[in-house]
PDB file of C-alpha atoms in Angstrom:
ATOM      1  CA  UNK Q 158       1.954  64.505 146.580  1.00  0.00           C
ATOM      2  CA  UNK Q 159       0.727  68.425 147.265  1.00  0.00           C
ATOM      3  CA  UNK Q 160       1.963  70.706 150.603  1.00  0.00           C
ATOM      4  CA  UNK Q 161      -0.208  69.914 153.150  1.00  0.00           C
ATOM      5  CA  UNK Q 162      -0.060  71.416 157.126  1.00  0.00           C
ATOM      6  CA  UNK Q 163       0.357  68.306 158.751  1.00  0.00           C
ATOM      7  CA  UNK Q 164       3.327  65.895 157.790  1.00  0.00           C
ATOM      8  CA  UNK Q 165       3.044  63.220 156.181  1.00  0.00           C
ATOM      9  CA  UNK Q 166       3.260  60.291 158.386  1.00  0.00           C
ATOM     10  CA  UNK Q 167       5.891  56.757 157.117  1.00  0.00           C
ATOM     11  CA  UNK Q 168       5.460  53.525 159.092  1.00  0.00           C
ATOM     12  CA  UNK Q 169       8.697  51.744 159.232  1.00  0.00           C
ATOM     13  CA  UNK Q 170       8.659  47.642 159.777  1.00  0.00           C
ATOM     14  CA  UNK Q 171      10.917  45.124 161.339  1.00  0.00           C
ATOM     15  CA  UNK Q 172      11.734  44.308 157.573  1.00  0.00           C
ATOM     16  CA  UNK Q 173      13.294  47.584 157.140  1.00  0.00           C
ATOM     17  CA  UNK Q 174      10.003  49.034 154.571  1.00  0.00           C
ATOM     18  CA  UNK Q 175       9.162  52.263 154.357  1.00  0.00           C
ATOM     19  CA  UNK Q 176       5.742  52.546 154.265  1.00  0.00           C
ATOM     20  CA  UNK Q 177       3.832  56.444 152.813  1.00  0.00           C
ATOM     21  CA  UNK Q 178       0.105  56.586 154.846  1.00  0.00           C
ATOM     22  CA  UNK Q 179      -0.465  59.292 152.653  1.00  0.00           C
ATOM     23  CA  UNK Q 180       0.426  57.496 149.930  1.00  0.00           C
ATOM     24  CA  UNK Q 181      -0.875  54.236 150.362  1.00  0.00           C
ATOM     25  CA  UNK Q 182       2.700  53.063 149.363  1.00  0.00           C
ATOM     26  CA  UNK Q 183       6.113  51.526 149.965  1.00  0.00           C
ATOM     27  CA  UNK Q 184       9.463  54.340 149.794  1.00  0.00           C
ATOM     28  CA  UNK Q 185      12.372  54.304 149.604  1.00  0.00           C
ATOM     29  CA  UNK Q 186      15.247  56.444 151.293  1.00  0.00           C
ATOM     30  CA  UNK Q 187      15.726  57.599 147.995  1.00  0.00           C
ATOM     31  CA  UNK Q 188      11.865  58.982 148.224  1.00  0.00           C
ATOM     32  CA  UNK Q 189      12.461  60.015 151.495  1.00  0.00           C
ATOM     33  CA  UNK Q 190      15.968  62.054 150.535  1.00  0.00           C
ATOM     34  CA  UNK Q 191      13.750  63.150 146.979  1.00  0.00           C
ATOM     35  CA  UNK Q 192      10.714  64.325 149.325  1.00  0.00           C
ATOM     36  CA  UNK Q 193      13.062  66.498 151.652  1.00  0.00           C
ATOM     37  CA  UNK Q 194      14.384  68.348 148.638  1.00  0.00           C
ATOM     38  CA  UNK Q 195      10.910  68.855 148.286  1.00  0.00           C
ATOM     39  CA  UNK Q 196      10.474  69.830 150.877  1.00  0.00           C
ATOM     40  CA  UNK Q 197       7.770  67.748 151.804  1.00  0.00           C
ATOM     41  CA  UNK Q 198       7.370  67.904 156.051  1.00  0.00           C
ATOM     42  CA  UNK Q 199       7.091  64.137 156.675  1.00  0.00           C
ATOM     43  CA  UNK Q 200       7.929  61.931 160.331  1.00  0.00           C
ATOM     44  CA  UNK Q 201       8.608  58.557 160.499  1.00  0.00           C
ATOM     45  CA  UNK Q 202       7.353  55.552 163.303  1.00  0.00           C
ATOM     46  CA  UNK Q 203       7.756  52.682 164.297  1.00  0.00           C
ATOM     47  CA  UNK Q 204       5.173  50.551 163.312  1.00  0.00           C
ATOM     48  CA  UNK Q 205       5.310  49.048 166.214  1.00  0.00           C
ATOM     49  CA  UNK Q 206       6.386  50.699 169.434  1.00  0.00           C
ATOM     50  CA  UNK Q 207       4.843  53.993 167.416  1.00  0.00           C
ATOM     51  CA  UNK Q 208       8.352  55.813 168.377  1.00  0.00           C
ATOM     52  CA  UNK Q 209       9.678  58.735 166.050  1.00  0.00           C
ATOM     53  CA  UNK Q 210      12.184  57.777 164.488  1.00  0.00           C
ATOM     54  CA  UNK Q 211      12.325  60.631 162.362  1.00  0.00           C
ATOM     55  CA  UNK Q 212      16.021  62.434 163.485  1.00  0.00           C
ATOM     56  CA  UNK Q 213      17.846  58.268 163.609  1.00  0.00           C
ATOM     57  CA  UNK Q 214      15.743  57.586 159.480  1.00  0.00           C
ATOM     58  CA  UNK Q 215      17.821  60.909 158.251  1.00  0.00           C
ATOM     59  CA  UNK Q 216      20.787  60.651 159.393  1.00  0.00           C
ATOM     60  CA  UNK Q 217      20.329  57.012 157.629  1.00  0.00           C
ATOM     61  CA  UNK Q 218      19.909  59.385 154.289  1.00  0.00           C
ATOM     62  CA  UNK Q 219      22.420  61.016 155.501  1.00  0.00           C
ATOM     63  CA  UNK Q 220      24.768  58.431 155.569  1.00  0.00           C
ATOM     64  CA  UNK Q 221      23.963  57.171 152.843  1.00  0.00           C
ATOM     65  CA  UNK Q 222      24.627  60.644 150.707  1.00  0.00           C
ATOM     66  CA  UNK Q 223      28.149  60.162 151.864  1.00  0.00           C
ATOM     67  CA  UNK Q 224      28.697  56.806 150.980  1.00  0.00           C
ATOM     68  CA  UNK Q 225      27.661  57.276 147.836  1.00  0.00           C
ATOM     69  CA  UNK Q 226      31.146  59.625 147.544  1.00  0.00           C
ATOM     70  CA  UNK Q 227      28.107  63.971 148.070  1.00  0.00           C
ATOM     71  CA  UNK Q 228      30.810  64.523 151.044  1.00  0.00           C
ATOM     72  CA  UNK Q 229      29.468  67.457 152.214  1.00  0.00           C
ATOM     73  CA  UNK Q 230      31.155  66.820 156.417  1.00  0.00           C
ATOM     74  CA  UNK Q 231      33.958  67.346 156.375  1.00  0.00           C
ATOM     75  CA  UNK Q 232      35.739  65.138 158.367  1.00  0.00           C
ATOM     76  CA  UNK Q 233      37.232  67.833 161.212  1.00  0.00           C
ATOM     77  CA  UNK Q 234      33.341  68.583 160.663  1.00  0.00           C
ATOM     78  CA  UNK Q 235      32.384  65.412 161.782  1.00  0.00           C
ATOM     79  CA  UNK Q 236      35.475  65.302 164.684  1.00  0.00           C
ATOM     80  CA  UNK Q 237      34.942  68.344 166.205  1.00  0.00           C
ATOM     81  CA  UNK Q 238      30.574  67.355 166.125  1.00  0.00           C
ATOM     82  CA  UNK Q 239      31.467  64.117 167.760  1.00  0.00           C
ATOM     83  CA  UNK Q 240      33.296  65.204 170.504  1.00  0.00           C
ATOM     84  CA  UNK Q 241      30.605  67.885 171.823  1.00  0.00           C
ATOM     85  CA  UNK Q 242      28.387  64.338 172.413  1.00  0.00           C
ATOM     86  CA  UNK Q 243      28.580  64.740 176.628  1.00  0.00           C
ATOM     87  CA  UNK Q 244      29.577  67.702 176.559  1.00  0.00           C
ATOM     88  CA  UNK Q 245      28.588  71.006 178.272  1.00  0.00           C
ATOM     89  CA  UNK Q 246      28.472  72.573 175.263  1.00  0.00           C
ATOM     90  CA  UNK Q 247      25.831  69.863 173.473  1.00  0.00           C
ATOM     91  CA  UNK Q 248      22.420  71.602 174.307  1.00  0.00           C
ATOM     92  CA  UNK Q 249      23.819  74.495 172.552  1.00  0.00           C
ATOM     93  CA  UNK Q 250      25.311  72.655 169.194  1.00  0.00           C
ATOM     94  CA  UNK Q 251      21.492  71.249 167.957  1.00  0.00           C
ATOM     95  CA  UNK Q 252      20.388  75.187 167.921  1.00  0.00           C
ATOM     96  CA  UNK Q 253      23.036  76.369 166.227  1.00  0.00           C
ATOM     97  CA  UNK Q 254      23.817  74.360 163.870  1.00  0.00           C
ATOM     98  CA  UNK Q 255      19.684  74.328 162.923  1.00  0.00           C
ATOM     99  CA  UNK Q 256      20.778  78.246 162.581  1.00  0.00           C
ATOM    100  CA  UNK Q 257      23.261  78.337 160.818  1.00  0.00           C
ATOM    101  CA  UNK Q 258      21.795  76.102 158.012  1.00  0.00           C
ATOM    102  CA  UNK Q 259      18.918  79.080 157.460  1.00  0.00           C
ATOM    103  CA  UNK Q 260      21.459  81.323 157.788  1.00  0.00           C
ATOM    104  CA  UNK Q 261      23.460  79.107 154.624  1.00  0.00           C
ATOM    105  CA  UNK Q 262      19.649  78.455 153.202  1.00  0.00           C
ATOM    106  CA  UNK Q 263      18.496  82.544 153.180  1.00  0.00           C
ATOM    107  CA  UNK Q 264      22.750  83.505 151.978  1.00  0.00           C
ATOM    108  CA  UNK Q 265      22.566  80.502 148.975  1.00  0.00           C
ATOM    109  CA  UNK Q 266      20.198  82.825 146.590  1.00  0.00           C
ATOM    110  CA  UNK Q 267      21.362  85.923 147.122  1.00  0.00           C
ATOM    111  CA  UNK Q 268      25.562  83.971 146.386  1.00  0.00           C
ATOM    112  CA  UNK Q 269      23.049  82.624 143.499  1.00  0.00           C
ATOM    113  CA  UNK Q 270      21.933  86.055 142.282  1.00  0.00           C
ATOM    114  CA  UNK Q 271      25.354  87.855 142.686  1.00  0.00           C
ATOM    115  CA  UNK Q 272      27.199  85.321 141.075  1.00  0.00           C
ATOM    116  CA  UNK Q 273      25.108  85.722 138.098  1.00  0.00           C
ATOM    117  CA  UNK Q 274      25.979  89.568 138.271  1.00  0.00           C
ATOM    118  CA  UNK Q 275      29.117  90.075 138.421  1.00  0.00           C
ATOM    119  CA  UNK Q 276      29.848  86.266 135.951  1.00  0.00           C
ATOM    120  CA  UNK Q 277      26.051  85.743 134.022  1.00  0.00           C
ATOM    121  CA  UNK Q 278      23.914  83.211 133.704  1.00  0.00           C
ATOM    122  CA  UNK Q 279      26.025  80.664 132.249  1.00  0.00           C
ATOM    123  CA  UNK Q 280      28.210  81.897 136.587  1.00  0.00           C
ATOM    124  CA  UNK Q 281      29.585  78.328 137.451  1.00  0.00           C
ATOM    125  CA  UNK Q 282      30.281  77.158 133.880  1.00  0.00           C
ATOM    126  CA  UNK Q 283      32.594  80.102 133.487  1.00  0.00           C
ATOM    127  CA  UNK Q 284      33.982  79.889 137.036  1.00  0.00           C
ATOM    128  CA  UNK Q 285      34.105  76.122 136.426  1.00  0.00           C
ATOM    129  CA  UNK Q 286      37.016  77.126 133.313  1.00  0.00           C
ATOM    130  CA  UNK Q 287      38.564  78.751 135.033  1.00  0.00           C
ATOM    131  CA  UNK Q 288      39.655  76.568 137.134  1.00  0.00           C
ATOM    132  CA  UNK Q 289      40.292  74.148 134.556  1.00  0.00           C
ATOM    133  CA  UNK Q 290      42.324  76.643 133.055  1.00  0.00           C
ATOM    134  CA  UNK Q 291      44.379  77.878 135.972  1.00  0.00           C
ATOM    135  CA  UNK Q 292      45.662  73.982 136.559  1.00  0.00           C
ATOM    136  CA  UNK Q 293      46.932  74.054 133.407  1.00  0.00           C
ATOM    137  CA  UNK Q 294      48.356  76.488 133.553  1.00  0.00           C
ATOM    138  CA  UNK Q 295      49.623  75.372 137.408  1.00  0.00           C
ATOM    139  CA  UNK Q 296      51.002  72.629 136.332  1.00  0.00           C
ATOM    140  CA  UNK Q 297      53.352  73.305 133.345  1.00  0.00           C
ATOM    141  CA  UNK Q 298      54.540  76.067 135.514  1.00  0.00           C
ATOM    142  CA  UNK Q 299      55.352  73.125 138.050  1.00  0.00           C
ATOM    143  CA  UNK Q 300      57.431  71.171 135.512  1.00  0.00           C
ATOM    144  CA  UNK Q 301      59.018  74.288 134.788  1.00  0.00           C
ATOM    145  CA  UNK Q 302      60.418  73.852 138.907  1.00  0.00           C
ATOM    146  CA  UNK Q 303      60.615  69.527 137.996  1.00  0.00           C
ATOM    147  CA  UNK Q 304      63.755  69.166 136.453  1.00  0.00           C
ATOM    148  CA  UNK Q 305      63.629  64.991 136.268  1.00  0.00           C
ATOM    149  CA  UNK Q 306      60.580  63.127 134.428  1.00  0.00           C
ATOM    150  CA  UNK Q 307      58.738  61.674 137.189  1.00  0.00           C
ATOM    151  CA  UNK Q 308      56.213  58.132 137.410  1.00  0.00           C
ATOM    152  CA  UNK Q 309      55.547  55.471 136.092  1.00  0.00           C
ATOM    153  CA  UNK Q 310      57.532  57.026 132.139  1.00  0.00           C
ATOM    154  CA  UNK Q 311      60.812  58.469 134.497  1.00  0.00           C
ATOM    155  CA  UNK Q 312      63.209  56.218 132.450  1.00  0.00           C
ATOM    156  CA  UNK Q 313      61.985  57.791 129.095  1.00  0.00           C
ATOM    157  CA  UNK Q 314      63.918  60.335 129.111  1.00  0.00           C
ATOM    158  CA  UNK Q 315      61.956  63.548 127.149  1.00  0.00           C
ATOM    159  CA  UNK Q 316      64.050  65.034 123.792  1.00  0.00           C
ATOM    160  CA  UNK Q 317      65.138  68.313 124.060  1.00  0.00           C
ATOM    161  CA  UNK Q 318      61.686  69.698 121.425  1.00  0.00           C
ATOM    162  CA  UNK Q 319      59.160  68.601 123.866  1.00  0.00           C
ATOM    163  CA  UNK Q 320      61.616  69.955 127.506  1.00  0.00           C
ATOM    164  CA  UNK Q 321      60.988  73.812 125.999  1.00  0.00           C
ATOM    165  CA  UNK Q 322      57.448  73.561 125.182  1.00  0.00           C
ATOM    166  CA  UNK Q 323      57.135  72.164 129.384  1.00  0.00           C
ATOM    167  CA  UNK Q 324      57.724  75.874 130.304  1.00  0.00           C
ATOM    168  CA  UNK Q 325      55.270  78.204 130.252  1.00  0.00           C
ATOM    169  CA  UNK Q 326      56.306  80.672 128.728  1.00  0.00           C
ATOM    170  CA  UNK Q 327      56.343  84.337 130.133  1.00  0.00           C
ATOM    171  CA  UNK Q 328      52.852  85.783 128.476  1.00  0.00           C
ATOM    172  CA  UNK Q 329      51.521  82.371 130.142  1.00  0.00           C
ATOM    173  CA  UNK Q 330      52.828  83.643 134.048  1.00  0.00           C
ATOM    174  CA  UNK Q 331      51.109  87.570 133.177  1.00  0.00           C
ATOM    175  CA  UNK Q 332      48.253  85.446 132.524  1.00  0.00           C
ATOM    176  CA  UNK Q 333      47.826  83.799 135.225  1.00  0.00           C
ATOM    177  CA  UNK Q 334      49.001  87.106 137.265  1.00  0.00           C
ATOM    178  CA  UNK Q 335      45.532  88.887 135.518  1.00  0.00           C
ATOM    179  CA  UNK Q 336      43.439  86.571 135.454  1.00  0.00           C
ATOM    180  CA  UNK Q 337      44.233  85.906 139.647  1.00  0.00           C
ATOM    181  CA  UNK Q 338      43.770  89.547 139.879  1.00  0.00           C
ATOM    182  CA  UNK Q 339      40.823  89.872 138.300  1.00  0.00           C
ATOM    183  CA  UNK Q 340      39.059  87.057 140.478  1.00  0.00           C
ATOM    184  CA  UNK Q 341      40.287  88.930 143.652  1.00  0.00           C
ATOM    185  CA  UNK Q 342      38.793  91.350 141.917  1.00  0.00           C
ATOM    186  CA  UNK Q 343      35.187  90.201 141.884  1.00  0.00           C
ATOM    187  CA  UNK Q 344      35.540  87.894 145.200  1.00  0.00           C
ATOM    188  CA  UNK Q 345      35.684  91.658 147.081  1.00  0.00           C
ATOM    189  CA  UNK Q 346      32.740  93.238 144.831  1.00  0.00           C
ATOM    190  CA  UNK Q 347      31.191  90.049 146.075  1.00  0.00           C
ATOM    191  CA  UNK Q 348      31.990  90.178 149.756  1.00  0.00           C
ATOM    192  CA  UNK Q 349      31.508  93.885 149.315  1.00  0.00           C
ATOM    193  CA  UNK Q 350      27.493  93.523 148.771  1.00  0.00           C
ATOM    194  CA  UNK Q 351      25.105  94.105 151.140  1.00  0.00           C
TER     195      UNK Q 351
END
């Protein structure tokens, strides 16, 4: 549906079904999430009482996304947020969160552009590969400090030839240091740009 100046009206019936009056179809919470991502404005009304229940429906969408494992909200944030209910700061929290999210959205495009400038078009792939390599080197380094095997195969001791290959060589550690320095320089460049 095309974007209009008027928000689309969604009616929620007692049987929990949602009806999009703009398309004359029943929709799901997933459909509403797609509308949000597509920046299509909508308002949800209780079909019986006429009450605006948009906030509770949006909260329900967030709850479902979190339940699917798409965790954006850290537990500490949720605890802090709950702590503000009934607090004298409660009135300031909504406007502060809205301002913060608006700023994040604006800066998101700048950050993506900076990452593309710094790492090329496949910036996130490059970072993911770097993280994987660093993790592998870290695991090899940790094996060097763990003289005894752990886990399911703890009873079986590795032969001497395997023990020697598990330890990282000095060149691996030098490589890790070099990569860490490169990452720090890149982060510094990203944070120094206006």
